[in-house]
Short mmCIF file of C-alpha atoms in Angstrom, two decimals:
data_model
loop_
_atom_site.label_atom_id
_atom_site.label_comp_id
_atom_site.label_asym_id
_atom_site.label_seq_id
_atom_site.Cartn_x
_atom_site.Cartn_y
_atom_site.Cartn_z
CA MET A 1 102.34 -1.18 45.85
CA LEU A 2 105.01 -2.60 43.55
CA VAL A 3 104.96 0.66 41.49
CA ARG A 4 105.53 2.96 44.46
CA LEU A 5 108.29 0.57 45.64
CA ILE A 6 110.11 0.76 42.29
CA VAL A 7 109.76 4.52 41.93
CA GLY A 8 110.76 5.21 45.48
CA LEU A 9 113.81 3.11 45.35
CA GLY A 10 114.69 4.61 41.97
CA ILE A 11 114.62 8.14 43.41
CA ILE A 12 116.65 7.07 46.41
CA VAL A 13 119.35 5.27 44.24
CA VAL A 14 119.82 8.08 41.82
CA THR A 15 119.92 10.98 44.39
CA LEU A 16 122.27 9.09 46.65
CA ALA A 17 124.59 8.45 43.70
CA VAL A 18 124.66 12.12 42.81
CA ALA A 19 125.14 13.19 46.39
CA LEU A 20 127.82 10.63 47.19
CA ARG A 21 129.88 11.80 44.16
CA ARG A 22 129.88 15.30 45.64
CA VAL A 23 130.67 14.02 49.17
CA VAL A 24 133.76 12.11 47.93
CA PHE A 25 134.99 15.22 46.04
CA LEU A 26 134.61 17.43 49.24
CA ALA A 27 136.24 14.81 51.45
CA ARG A 28 139.22 14.74 49.13
CA LEU A 29 139.47 18.46 48.85
CA ILE A 30 139.24 19.06 52.66
CA THR A 31 141.82 16.34 53.52
CA SER A 32 144.13 17.79 50.92
CA GLY A 33 144.78 20.72 53.20
CA GLN A 34 147.95 21.17 55.20
CA PRO A 35 148.02 19.62 58.80
CA SER A 36 146.32 21.56 61.64
CA PRO A 37 147.81 20.20 64.86
CA GLY A 38 145.70 20.12 68.04
CA ARG A 39 142.35 19.84 66.57
CA LEU A 40 141.44 16.58 68.32
CA THR A 41 142.88 17.07 71.71
CA ASP A 42 140.79 17.83 74.84
CA LEU A 43 138.01 15.45 73.65
CA PRO A 44 135.80 15.92 76.74
CA ASP A 45 135.71 19.60 76.23
CA ARG A 46 135.04 19.24 72.50
CA LEU A 47 132.22 16.87 73.23
CA LYS A 48 130.65 19.48 75.58
CA ALA A 49 131.10 22.09 72.89
CA GLN A 50 129.25 19.80 70.48
CA VAL A 51 126.35 19.36 72.97
CA VAL A 52 126.06 23.09 73.92
CA GLU A 53 126.67 24.75 70.67
CA VAL A 54 125.16 22.20 68.19
CA PHE A 55 122.37 20.64 70.07
CA GLY A 56 121.81 23.48 72.40
CA GLN A 57 122.27 26.16 69.70
CA LYS A 58 123.82 28.40 72.33
CA ARG A 59 125.35 30.90 70.05
CA LEU A 60 122.49 31.21 67.67
CA LEU A 61 119.98 31.80 70.48
CA LYS A 62 121.89 35.16 71.31
CA TRP A 63 119.67 36.42 68.38
CA SER A 64 116.26 35.76 69.92
CA VAL A 65 113.86 35.52 66.97
CA PRO A 66 116.14 34.09 64.23
CA GLY A 67 117.96 31.95 66.94
CA ALA A 68 114.62 30.45 68.08
CA ALA A 69 113.64 29.68 64.49
CA HIS A 70 117.02 28.01 63.84
CA PHE A 71 116.66 26.07 67.03
CA ILE A 72 113.38 24.71 65.93
CA THR A 73 114.73 23.94 62.36
CA PHE A 74 117.67 22.10 63.70
CA TRP A 75 115.63 19.90 66.00
CA ALA A 76 113.13 19.30 63.13
CA PHE A 77 115.97 17.78 61.19
CA VAL A 78 116.79 15.52 64.14
CA ILE A 79 113.21 14.48 65.11
CA LEU A 80 111.89 14.18 61.57
CA PHE A 81 114.56 11.71 60.68
CA ALA A 82 112.19 9.20 62.24
CA THR A 83 109.53 10.10 59.67
CA ILE A 84 112.06 9.38 56.90
CA VAL A 85 112.57 5.94 58.31
CA GLU A 86 108.79 5.49 58.40
CA ALA A 87 108.42 6.64 54.73
CA PHE A 88 111.18 4.30 53.59
CA GLY A 89 109.57 1.37 55.47
CA ALA A 90 106.21 2.16 53.98
CA LEU A 91 107.55 1.57 50.52
CA PHE A 92 107.82 -2.10 51.48
CA ASN A 93 104.93 -2.43 53.82
CA ARG A 94 101.98 -0.01 54.15
CA ASP A 95 101.62 -0.85 57.83
CA PHE A 96 105.28 -0.30 58.59
CA ALA A 97 106.20 1.12 62.13
CA ILE A 98 109.62 1.65 63.57
CA PRO A 99 110.40 -1.32 65.77
CA LEU A 100 109.84 -0.88 69.54
CA ILE A 101 108.92 2.89 69.31
CA GLY A 102 106.94 2.98 66.12
CA HIS A 103 103.51 3.11 67.87
CA TRP A 104 104.49 5.46 70.71
CA ARG A 105 102.06 8.41 70.95
CA LEU A 106 104.79 10.66 72.17
CA LEU A 107 106.86 9.92 69.06
CA GLY A 108 103.87 10.70 66.90
CA PHE A 109 103.21 13.93 68.84
CA ALA A 110 106.74 15.00 68.64
CA GLU A 111 106.91 14.51 64.85
CA ASP A 112 103.65 16.50 64.36
CA LEU A 113 104.64 19.18 66.72
CA ILE A 114 108.09 19.90 65.29
CA GLY A 115 106.70 19.64 61.77
CA THR A 116 104.21 22.20 62.46
CA LEU A 117 106.55 24.53 64.37
CA LEU A 118 108.99 24.09 61.47
CA LEU A 119 106.49 25.70 59.07
CA VAL A 120 106.19 28.64 61.51
CA ALA A 121 109.94 28.96 61.73
CA LEU A 122 110.29 28.96 57.95
CA GLY A 123 107.76 31.71 57.78
CA VAL A 124 109.97 33.72 60.25
CA PHE A 125 113.04 33.17 58.06
CA ALA A 126 111.08 34.26 54.99
CA VAL A 127 110.08 37.53 56.66
CA ILE A 128 113.59 38.19 57.88
CA ARG A 129 115.05 37.56 54.43
CA ARG A 130 112.36 39.72 52.80
CA ARG A 131 112.90 42.62 55.14
CA ASN A 132 116.79 42.41 54.91
CA ALA A 133 116.86 41.71 51.12
CA PRO A 134 119.91 43.32 49.30
CA SER A 135 117.48 44.72 46.78
CA ARG A 136 116.03 46.87 49.53
CA GLN A 137 119.03 47.72 51.78
CA GLU A 138 121.87 47.18 49.35
CA ARG A 139 125.19 47.24 51.27
CA ALA A 140 123.38 47.63 54.58
CA SER A 141 121.95 44.14 54.16
CA ARG A 142 123.91 41.42 55.83
CA PHE A 143 122.79 39.18 52.86
CA TYR A 144 124.58 41.43 50.40
CA GLY A 145 126.70 39.28 48.08
CA SER A 146 125.09 36.04 49.36
CA HIS A 147 123.44 33.51 47.03
CA THR A 148 119.91 34.59 48.01
CA LYS A 149 118.06 32.53 45.31
CA ALA A 150 119.61 29.41 46.67
CA ALA A 151 118.44 30.27 50.14
CA TRP A 152 114.90 30.65 48.89
CA VAL A 153 115.07 27.28 47.15
CA VAL A 154 116.31 25.61 50.45
CA LEU A 155 113.50 27.34 52.50
CA GLY A 156 111.07 25.99 49.93
CA MET A 157 112.47 22.55 50.04
CA ILE A 158 112.40 22.35 53.86
CA ALA A 159 108.78 23.59 53.79
CA LEU A 160 107.96 20.79 51.34
CA VAL A 161 109.43 18.27 53.74
CA ALA A 162 106.75 19.15 56.25
CA ILE A 163 103.97 19.55 53.68
CA THR A 164 104.56 16.24 52.17
CA LEU A 165 104.81 14.61 55.63
CA PHE A 166 101.37 15.81 56.57
CA GLY A 167 100.28 15.17 52.96
CA TYR A 168 100.75 11.40 53.28
CA ARG A 169 100.00 10.96 56.97
CA GLY A 170 96.56 12.42 56.77
CA PRO A 171 95.44 9.95 53.99
CA GLN A 172 97.18 7.13 55.98
CA ILE A 173 94.76 7.79 58.84
CA ASN A 174 91.89 7.52 56.38
CA THR A 175 93.10 4.36 54.68
CA GLY A 176 93.88 2.58 58.02
CA HIS A 177 97.63 2.32 57.44
CA TYR A 178 98.70 4.84 60.08
CA PRO A 179 101.23 3.74 62.66
CA TYR A 180 99.79 5.95 65.30
CA ALA A 181 96.17 5.08 64.55
CA ASP A 182 95.28 4.61 68.23
CA HIS A 183 96.68 8.00 69.09
CA SER A 184 95.63 10.00 66.02
CA GLY A 185 94.47 12.83 68.32
CA TRP A 186 98.00 13.27 69.51
CA THR A 187 99.18 13.84 65.86
CA PHE A 188 96.92 16.93 65.61
CA THR A 189 98.09 18.24 62.28
CA SER A 190 97.92 14.93 60.56
CA TRP A 191 94.49 14.39 62.10
CA ALA A 192 93.32 17.78 60.82
CA VAL A 193 94.54 16.94 57.30
CA ALA A 194 92.75 13.57 57.55
CA LYS A 195 89.53 15.17 58.51
CA ALA A 196 89.73 17.57 55.48
CA LEU A 197 90.54 14.74 53.04
CA HIS A 198 88.04 12.21 54.49
CA PRO A 199 84.99 13.26 52.32
CA LEU A 200 87.11 12.33 49.15
CA GLY A 201 86.67 8.59 49.95
CA THR A 202 89.02 5.65 50.39
CA SER A 203 90.38 5.35 46.81
CA ALA A 204 91.29 9.06 46.52
CA ASN A 205 92.90 8.87 49.97
CA SER A 206 94.87 5.77 48.84
CA PHE A 207 96.18 7.69 45.79
CA LEU A 208 97.05 10.72 47.88
CA GLU A 209 98.98 8.51 50.46
CA THR A 210 101.13 7.01 47.64
CA PHE A 211 101.61 10.37 45.77
CA PHE A 212 102.70 12.27 48.92
CA LEU A 213 104.84 9.37 50.24
CA LEU A 214 106.80 9.33 46.89
CA ALA A 215 106.81 13.18 47.02
CA GLN A 216 108.27 13.10 50.59
CA ILE A 217 111.00 10.64 49.46
CA ALA A 218 111.77 12.76 46.38
CA VAL A 219 111.94 16.03 48.49
CA VAL A 220 114.00 14.59 51.26
CA PHE A 221 116.64 12.90 48.97
CA GLY A 222 116.53 15.74 46.38
CA PHE A 223 117.26 18.17 49.24
CA LEU A 224 120.28 15.96 50.11
CA VAL A 225 121.61 16.62 46.62
CA ILE A 226 120.90 20.39 46.97
CA VAL A 227 122.65 20.51 50.32
CA THR A 228 125.82 18.81 49.21
CA TYR A 229 126.21 21.17 46.16
CA SER A 230 125.35 24.40 47.89
CA LYS A 231 126.30 26.57 50.92
CA HIS A 232 123.82 24.73 52.97
CA LEU A 233 126.36 21.93 53.30
CA HIS A 234 126.82 23.47 56.76
CA ILE A 235 123.93 21.26 57.90
CA PHE A 236 126.30 18.33 57.83
CA VAL A 237 129.79 19.87 58.29
CA ALA A 238 129.05 22.62 60.96
CA PRO A 239 129.03 19.99 63.78
CA ILE A 240 132.47 18.84 62.59
CA ASN A 241 133.65 22.35 62.50
CA VAL A 242 132.55 23.04 66.05
CA THR A 243 134.15 19.83 67.28
CA THR A 244 137.59 20.69 65.73
CA LYS A 245 137.66 24.51 66.54
CA ARG A 246 140.91 25.92 67.88
CA ASP A 247 139.83 26.21 71.59
CA PRO A 248 136.75 24.18 72.64
CA ASN A 249 136.40 26.37 75.79
CA GLY A 250 136.99 29.69 74.22
CA VAL A 251 134.66 32.36 72.71
CA ALA A 252 137.30 33.69 70.45
CA LEU A 253 140.16 32.46 68.31
CA GLY A 254 142.70 33.07 71.16
CA ALA A 255 146.41 33.74 70.70
CA LEU A 256 148.00 33.76 67.26
CA GLN A 257 149.12 30.30 66.28
CA PRO A 258 152.55 29.59 64.68
CA MET A 259 152.74 29.33 60.97
CA ILE A 260 152.81 25.78 59.53
CA SER A 261 155.21 24.86 56.80
CA LYS A 262 155.89 21.28 55.47
CA GLY A 263 153.38 19.90 57.98
CA LYS A 264 154.98 21.43 61.14
CA PRO A 265 155.28 24.75 63.01
CA LEU A 266 157.65 27.09 61.23
CA ASP A 267 160.96 27.95 63.00
CA PHE A 268 161.94 31.39 61.58
CA GLU A 269 165.49 30.90 62.57
CA GLN A 270 165.87 27.67 60.55
CA ALA A 271 163.46 28.60 57.83
CA ASP A 272 164.36 28.38 54.16
CA PRO A 273 163.00 31.25 52.04
CA GLU A 274 163.22 29.05 48.97
CA THR A 275 161.26 26.07 50.16
CA ASP A 276 159.25 27.05 53.31
CA THR A 277 155.83 28.80 53.08
CA PHE A 278 155.24 31.85 55.04
CA GLY A 279 151.55 32.10 55.70
CA VAL A 280 149.12 31.57 52.87
CA GLY A 281 150.05 32.48 49.36
CA LYS A 282 147.87 30.03 47.42
CA VAL A 283 144.84 27.82 48.14
CA GLU A 284 147.05 24.80 48.71
CA ASP A 285 148.64 26.47 51.70
CA PHE A 286 145.44 26.43 53.71
CA THR A 287 145.15 23.68 56.50
CA TRP A 288 142.46 21.11 56.25
CA LYS A 289 140.54 23.00 58.95
CA GLY A 290 140.67 26.14 56.66
CA MET A 291 139.25 24.00 53.94
CA LEU A 292 136.57 22.77 56.26
CA ASP A 293 135.79 26.42 57.16
CA PHE A 294 135.16 27.25 53.50
CA ALA A 295 132.61 24.36 53.23
CA THR A 296 130.91 25.46 56.56
CA CYS A 297 130.30 29.07 55.52
CA THR A 298 126.65 29.76 55.22
CA GLU A 299 126.88 33.33 53.81
CA CYS A 300 124.84 34.53 56.71
CA GLY A 301 126.61 37.92 56.62
CA ARG A 302 127.44 38.19 60.29
CA CYS A 303 131.16 38.57 59.63
CA GLN A 304 130.53 41.21 56.97
CA SER A 305 128.15 43.16 59.25
CA GLN A 306 130.81 43.33 61.89
CA CYS A 307 133.78 44.31 59.48
CA PRO A 308 134.95 47.88 60.08
CA ALA A 309 136.28 48.15 56.48
CA TRP A 310 132.87 47.07 55.08
CA ASN A 311 131.00 49.41 57.38
CA THR A 312 133.07 52.41 56.20
CA GLY A 313 132.24 51.71 52.57
CA LYS A 314 135.37 49.82 51.59
CA PRO A 315 135.41 46.44 49.65
#
């Protein structure tokens, strides 16, 4: 018990330190941008956009199959946060359960259901990426130019989150340290894993419980590092991007906004060609929202696939 506590806490401390270093850098980079007025007005409308577009995944659901897979993946991140709390607590106490709700059968059922559906969704993503691989379709692929290797790594890491989850919950059932022991039938995937591992005996299941528990923590917090250093940073910054978009009620960008120079709208009649900035000439001229947009890009290729220049063979 002491060994797994030390190893688990060691993993968490190291990965959080590495991730935090990146987060501080990104925060400084984004906030170094020029002002972007009006991004926090109309707060009720922006809250509504957050609910509809982020939690409801409205725009992604326009593409039925990948949209549904992304919907499942998003909610897996939300619901499976409870399993991260459970894993962390189990480092200190093998019988740990989340206070008040930790023994609810519906919570256990939701965790198992979304974890199982997550593996199905990842399989859908893998097929889509395989069929649309740039190596097959070249410029016709909307993933052309994207960091496809990083995408495969992330799909693998997310799959490991679910695999290690069931990997330690199954042995927990067999060793008697499962928070949903009275409702194990509701956690159907964990129960199936427990049945498969039961013949190995108590000592083997105890080892597997510790091994996969530490593996779960390593995968989750290792994934946190990968996210902060890759295009999958959108997992955290996309909700901020939605909240601060130009028009929370609009489906497009709307009217062209005035140029910003020296932190305020540019008056062409009073502008000084020597000191004022007309548009964007260097990266420092971008607003903080522009910097946030860069960090939010997932390289999904949808903008490229809709670009007339690109579709007529131009760079």
